[in-house]
């Protein structure tokens, strides 16, 4: 009796592993959680202070406009201009959402019909594949490789079967996350420009997930395609973003969808149907953080770089374990030589070493043989404990 679309989607394995970790913790185990993508910096004090003040205002107890409060939309447009190099009309091209996942659902509901195909460079963020299936579209995996730094290219996207599908007009969108979750890869602007142009020539949307904007290392940077439209977002490009990571406010659930006015106008229908608006108190808090021009603090970014480098040092001493150093985010995507079942392997690490990491298979076929380590909340001391345990696993 249940809908086929929901039955086709697997239960999020991260929840399964987390439940098992809670059981082990209740039995006295000291679990090192390197699983969920949670940042470890403090939420901006300006955001918390604004939320406390807002609790005394009656307007925080009622709906905001569907697209979000005007002040937050304008501040978000300024944020996008700084991080992506494009100008967004906050009144016609922007919706404040309950996080990036909801923003992506709005985009897919507007860009695809049942049976349409969506390209997903793999390893992909697992919720993206689930979202594509929830709108009855068909995810098409396009593998990237460690040898190429896990970076997707326009040539790889549009060759072979995907190129033929595009000519048959069955391809409707590409979803790219940069910096990447799970690999930490950053797609260069020049490559994003090429992909955007290729998509435009085929009548396709390019959906860019910018959840990890600001988490770039070693001088790498990323901006959305802009020169093709003189500093304005091309008509076929959609930006999805979140303030969960950059402000360490994952539980506040605030993100955004930016795109052409025609798409945003239609997306407001789905916004009103599903949630009406993002939480009012959360919008007030994030607006205060944006007004303070707070982003990833330099100290936290330096600490993340130290954690990344420490992980690479420890991997160098573990035969058969290796990873491409991440250019952004707070992940290491670790290759385990000879490992064929990453789900069973991750379960074994949790049971025997009490270290929680995610199996690469949940990030697509290209992720099999890998595990994802998230060090957003794990300082070097905690990472040391984890790797000492991993060394002892037979």
XYZ file of N, CA, C and O in Angstrom, residues 48 58-59 68 166 182 225 260 293 317 330 366 368 387:
56
model
N 23.165 34.099 18.789
C 22.502 33.664 20.021
C 21.872 34.851 20.759
O 20.767 34.749 21.300
N 6.625 39.539 19.742
C 5.491 38.694 19.328
C 5.594 38.212 17.885
O 5.068 37.150 17.553
N 6.279 38.982 17.008
C 6.307 38.595 15.592
C 7.122 37.329 15.342
O 6.991 36.699 14.287
N 11.016 34.165 3.156
C 11.906 34.542 4.250
C 11.844 36.025 4.528
O 11.384 36.819 3.703
N 21.627 13.198 -23.184
C 21.397 14.644 -23.286
C 20.807 14.991 -24.646
O 19.910 15.824 -24.763
N 31.477 13.672 0.038
C 32.386 13.237 1.100
C 33.877 13.409 0.855
O 34.665 13.073 1.729
N 29.616 30.169 -11.614
C 29.830 30.765 -12.943
C 29.196 32.139 -13.014
O 28.016 32.300 -12.736
N 17.094 31.575 -11.183
C 16.388 32.532 -12.048
C 15.007 32.855 -11.488
O 14.378 32.012 -10.825
N 29.077 39.747 9.703
C 30.050 39.274 8.697
C 30.883 38.136 9.263
O 32.082 38.007 9.012
N 51.245 5.781 7.815
C 51.857 4.694 8.587
C 50.983 3.443 8.620
O 51.302 2.482 9.330
N 35.500 19.207 5.722
C 36.228 18.624 6.855
C 36.105 17.104 6.820
O 35.687 16.465 7.778
N 31.179 4.628 -6.912
C 32.589 5.015 -6.887
C 33.136 5.095 -5.475
O 34.357 5.136 -5.278
N 32.611 2.752 -3.106
C 32.895 1.456 -2.523
C 34.405 1.254 -2.388
O 35.184 1.722 -3.215
N 42.875 6.702 15.813
C 43.860 5.995 14.995
C 44.650 4.977 15.815
O 45.033 3.922 15.299
